[in-house]
Amino acid sequence: GAVVSQHPSWVICKSGTSVKIECRSLDFQATTMFWYRQFPKQSLMLMATSNEGSKATYEQGVEKDKFLINHASLTLSTLTVTSAHPEDSSFYICSADVGDFRAFFGQGTRLTVV
Amino acid sequence: AQRVTQPEKLLSVFKGAPVELKCNYSYSGSPELFWYVQYSRQRLQLLLRHISRESIKGFTADLNKGETSFHLKKPFAQEEDSAMYYCARMIKAAGNKLTFGGGTRVLVKP
């Protein structure tokens, strides 16, 4: 099946700094990728839709200036958490469609802001 | 609000017993429904989707538009079925975004 890879798998950063998370489709091209956030013992909440070559579409309540998304190529989308605070600590997951409504997920990135 | 509801957070069954995970969705149109599974220390992966009408690992799910349900069933649970299961809905007109239910943890005891 299709493979989606996230990097890093975990990251610890200081409050006020920015951290970038990468999401790559390894063996297929993805014009659309999705970014989710998952709090402990909760479900996945869609944050934004990343569109190759155009602006991301953010879900209601998600700060676009805080969660910067760039989808510069057909195999890479990045999520940058800017000026991170402890409340941004979470598990971030990306996914990509292979074109027949099947979504493949990355392994997730655990962000801890101290 | 458009949502997907999984009423059970935890289902504990013995090996060989039937298991049914409930899922209800709210949408007036024709959504695409999916079940995703996450085994321990693994990423989320697709288990099955309603459009395929297939049985995967012994699991089946039937879309009932009248009851707006998409319950997942397996007649004889196995220990390796222990995992987190998420029901999800996709609306094509909304950019193929997935809306997930809260998830149900299945524990199959020996």
Tab-separated table of N, CA and C in Angstrom, chain A residues 42-98:
chain	number	residue	atom	x	y	z
A	42	GLN	N	-8.330	10.929	22.955
A	42	GLN	CA	-9.365	11.570	22.161
A	42	GLN	C	-9.197	11.203	20.702
A	43	SER	N	-10.167	11.592	19.916
A	43	SER	CA	-10.138	11.246	18.501
A	43	SER	C	-9.302	12.248	17.721
A	44	LEU	N	-9.177	11.983	16.436
A	44	LEU	CA	-8.449	12.897	15.564
A	44	LEU	C	-9.348	14.064	15.193
A	45	MET	N	-8.787	15.246	15.274
A	45	MET	CA	-9.508	16.436	14.879
A	45	MET	C	-8.789	17.066	13.692
A	46	LEU	N	-9.509	17.244	12.602
A	46	LEU	CA	-8.907	17.836	11.419
A	46	LEU	C	-8.543	19.288	11.682
A	47	MET	N	-7.305	19.626	11.363
A	47	MET	CA	-6.855	21.009	11.525
A	47	MET	C	-6.964	21.771	10.210
A	48	ALA	N	-6.457	21.143	9.150
A	48	ALA	CA	-6.403	21.864	7.884
A	48	ALA	C	-6.187	20.904	6.733
A	49	THR	N	-6.543	21.389	5.565
A	49	THR	CA	-6.302	20.666	4.322
A	49	THR	C	-5.176	21.371	3.591
A	50	SER	N	-4.153	20.617	3.286
A	50	SER	CA	-2.986	21.165	2.610
A	50	SER	C	-3.105	20.913	1.112
A	51	ASN	N	-3.061	21.970	0.333
A	51	ASN	CA	-3.248	21.868	-1.107
A	51	ASN	C	-1.960	22.232	-1.839
A	52	GLU	N	-1.489	21.342	-2.671
A	52	GLU	CA	-0.252	21.571	-3.412
A	52	GLU	C	-0.376	22.793	-4.297
A	53	GLY	N	0.533	23.727	-4.117
A	53	GLY	CA	0.581	24.904	-4.968
A	53	GLY	C	-0.399	25.995	-4.610
A	54	SER	N	-1.148	25.821	-3.550
A	54	SER	CA	-2.073	26.879	-3.142
A	54	SER	C	-2.176	26.915	-1.628
A	55	LYS	N	-2.964	27.849	-1.151
A	55	LYS	CA	-3.066	28.022	0.296
A	55	LYS	C	-3.817	26.869	0.947
A	56	ALA	N	-3.442	26.610	2.177
A	56	ALA	CA	-4.140	25.584	2.936
A	56	ALA	C	-5.514	26.085	3.358
A	57	THR	N	-6.394	25.154	3.580
A	57	THR	CA	-7.732	25.472	4.068
A	57	THR	C	-7.826	25.032	5.513
A	58	TYR	N	-8.086	25.982	6.397
A	58	TYR	CA	-8.092	25.688	7.825
A	58	TYR	C	-9.507	25.443	8.332
A	59	GLU	N	-9.603	24.555	9.295
A	59	GLU	CA	-10.890	24.317	9.938
A	59	GLU	C	-11.192	25.454	10.921
A	60	GLN	N	-12.453	25.571	11.217
A	60	GLN	CA	-12.878	26.632	12.124
A	60	GLN	C	-12.189	26.491	13.476
A	61	GLY	N	-11.674	27.592	13.960
A	61	GLY	CA	-11.025	27.596	15.256
A	61	GLY	C	-9.537	27.315	15.215
A	62	VAL	N	-9.005	26.995	14.062
A	62	VAL	CA	-7.571	26.731	13.943
A	62	VAL	C	-6.888	28.000	13.450
A	63	GLU	N	-5.896	28.460	14.192
A	63	GLU	CA	-5.209	29.706	13.849
A	63	GLU	C	-4.223	29.483	12.713
A	64	LYS	N	-4.484	30.072	11.588
A	64	LYS	CA	-3.622	29.868	10.426
A	64	LYS	C	-2.240	30.479	10.616
A	65	ASP	N	-2.156	31.540	11.411
A	65	ASP	CA	-0.851	32.163	11.629
A	65	ASP	C	-0.005	31.385	12.623
A	66	LYS	N	-0.649	30.553	13.375
A	66	LYS	CA	0.085	29.747	14.355
A	66	LYS	C	0.516	28.410	13.747
A	67	PHE	N	-0.328	27.865	12.946
A	67	PHE	CA	-0.051	26.576	12.310
A	67	PHE	C	0.120	26.813	10.810
A	68	LEU	N	1.362	27.059	10.438
A	68	LEU	CA	1.668	27.369	9.046
A	68	LEU	C	1.829	26.086	8.239
A	69	ILE	N	1.135	26.031	7.140
A	69	ILE	CA	1.195	24.840	6.299
A	69	ILE	C	1.715	25.223	4.924
A	70	ASN	N	2.669	24.440	4.463
A	70	ASN	CA	3.237	24.638	3.134
A	70	ASN	C	3.231	23.320	2.384
A	71	HIS	N	2.732	23.355	1.160
A	71	HIS	CA	2.660	22.138	0.353
A	71	HIS	C	3.318	22.449	-0.982
A	72	ALA	N	4.629	22.516	-0.945
A	72	ALA	CA	5.382	23.021	-2.086
A	72	ALA	C	5.583	22.001	-3.199
A	73	SER	N	5.415	20.739	-2.904
A	73	SER	CA	5.585	19.719	-3.936
A	73	SER	C	4.504	18.658	-3.789
A	74	LEU	N	4.429	17.784	-4.752
A	74	LEU	CA	3.387	16.760	-4.741
A	74	LEU	C	3.659	15.640	-3.751
A	75	THR	N	4.806	15.698	-3.083
A	75	THR	CA	5.123	14.637	-2.129
A	75	THR	C	5.462	15.158	-0.738
A	76	LEU	N	5.333	16.464	-0.519
A	76	LEU	CA	5.738	17.009	0.769
A	76	LEU	C	4.819	18.132	1.227
A	77	SER	N	4.330	17.983	2.442
A	77	SER	CA	3.613	19.056	3.124
A	77	SER	C	4.280	19.256	4.473
A	78	THR	N	4.381	20.506	4.879
A	78	THR	CA	4.980	20.777	6.184
A	78	THR	C	4.022	21.567	7.046
A	79	LEU	N	4.062	21.278	8.330
A	79	LEU	CA	3.288	22.003	9.335
A	79	LEU	C	4.284	22.624	10.291
A	80	THR	N	4.238	23.941	10.407
A	80	THR	CA	5.117	24.638	11.336
A	80	THR	C	4.274	25.217	12.458
A	81	VAL	N	4.579	24.797	13.666
A	81	VAL	CA	3.921	25.356	14.839
A	81	VAL	C	4.779	26.528	15.298
A	82	THR	N	4.253	27.718	15.155
A	82	THR	CA	5.040	28.906	15.471
A	82	THR	C	4.794	29.354	16.910
A	83	SER	N	5.832	29.911	17.504
A	83	SER	CA	5.754	30.399	18.880
A	83	SER	C	4.986	29.399	19.754
A	84	ALA	N	5.542	28.223	19.813
A	84	ALA	CA	4.841	27.134	20.496
A	84	ALA	C	4.667	27.388	21.987
A	85	HIS	N	3.546	26.942	22.509
A	85	HIS	CA	3.268	27.019	23.943
A	85	HIS	C	2.923	25.627	24.452
A	86	PRO	N	2.995	25.411	25.742
A	86	PRO	CA	2.701	24.075	26.284
A	86	PRO	C	1.352	23.512	25.835
A	87	GLU	N	0.376	24.385	25.634
A	87	GLU	CA	-0.946	23.876	25.203
A	87	GLU	C	-0.952	23.364	23.772
A	88	ASP	N	0.141	23.625	23.039
A	88	ASP	CA	0.263	23.078	21.695
A	88	ASP	C	0.786	21.649	21.716
A	89	SER	N	1.197	21.209	22.868
A	89	SER	CA	1.686	19.827	22.990
A	89	SER	C	0.564	18.874	22.608
A	90	SER	N	0.884	17.996	21.696
A	90	SER	CA	-0.147	17.099	21.180
A	90	SER	C	0.486	16.098	20.231
A	91	PHE	N	-0.347	15.248	19.678
A	91	PHE	CA	0.082	14.292	18.654
A	91	PHE	C	-0.468	14.800	17.325
A	92	TYR	N	0.420	15.073	16.401
A	92	TYR	CA	0.023	15.610	15.104
A	92	TYR	C	0.174	14.512	14.047
A	93	ILE	N	-0.863	14.346	13.258
A	93	ILE	CA	-0.894	13.270	12.268
A	93	ILE	C	-1.258	13.849	10.909
A	94	CYS	N	-0.596	13.360	9.879
A	94	CYS	CA	-0.959	13.778	8.536
A	94	CYS	C	-1.491	12.581	7.761
A	95	SER	N	-2.235	12.877	6.713
A	95	SER	CA	-2.717	11.816	5.832
A	95	SER	C	-2.751	12.326	4.408
A	96	ALA	N	-2.786	11.374	3.489
A	96	ALA	CA	-2.879	11.723	2.073
A	96	ALA	C	-3.783	10.714	1.392
A	97	ASP	N	-4.539	11.187	0.419
A	97	ASP	CA	-5.401	10.305	-0.366
A	97	ASP	C	-4.632	9.767	-1.564
A	98	VAL	N	-4.924	8.526	-1.913
A	98	VAL	CA	-4.295	7.971	-3.105
A	98	VAL	C	-5.181	8.148	-4.330
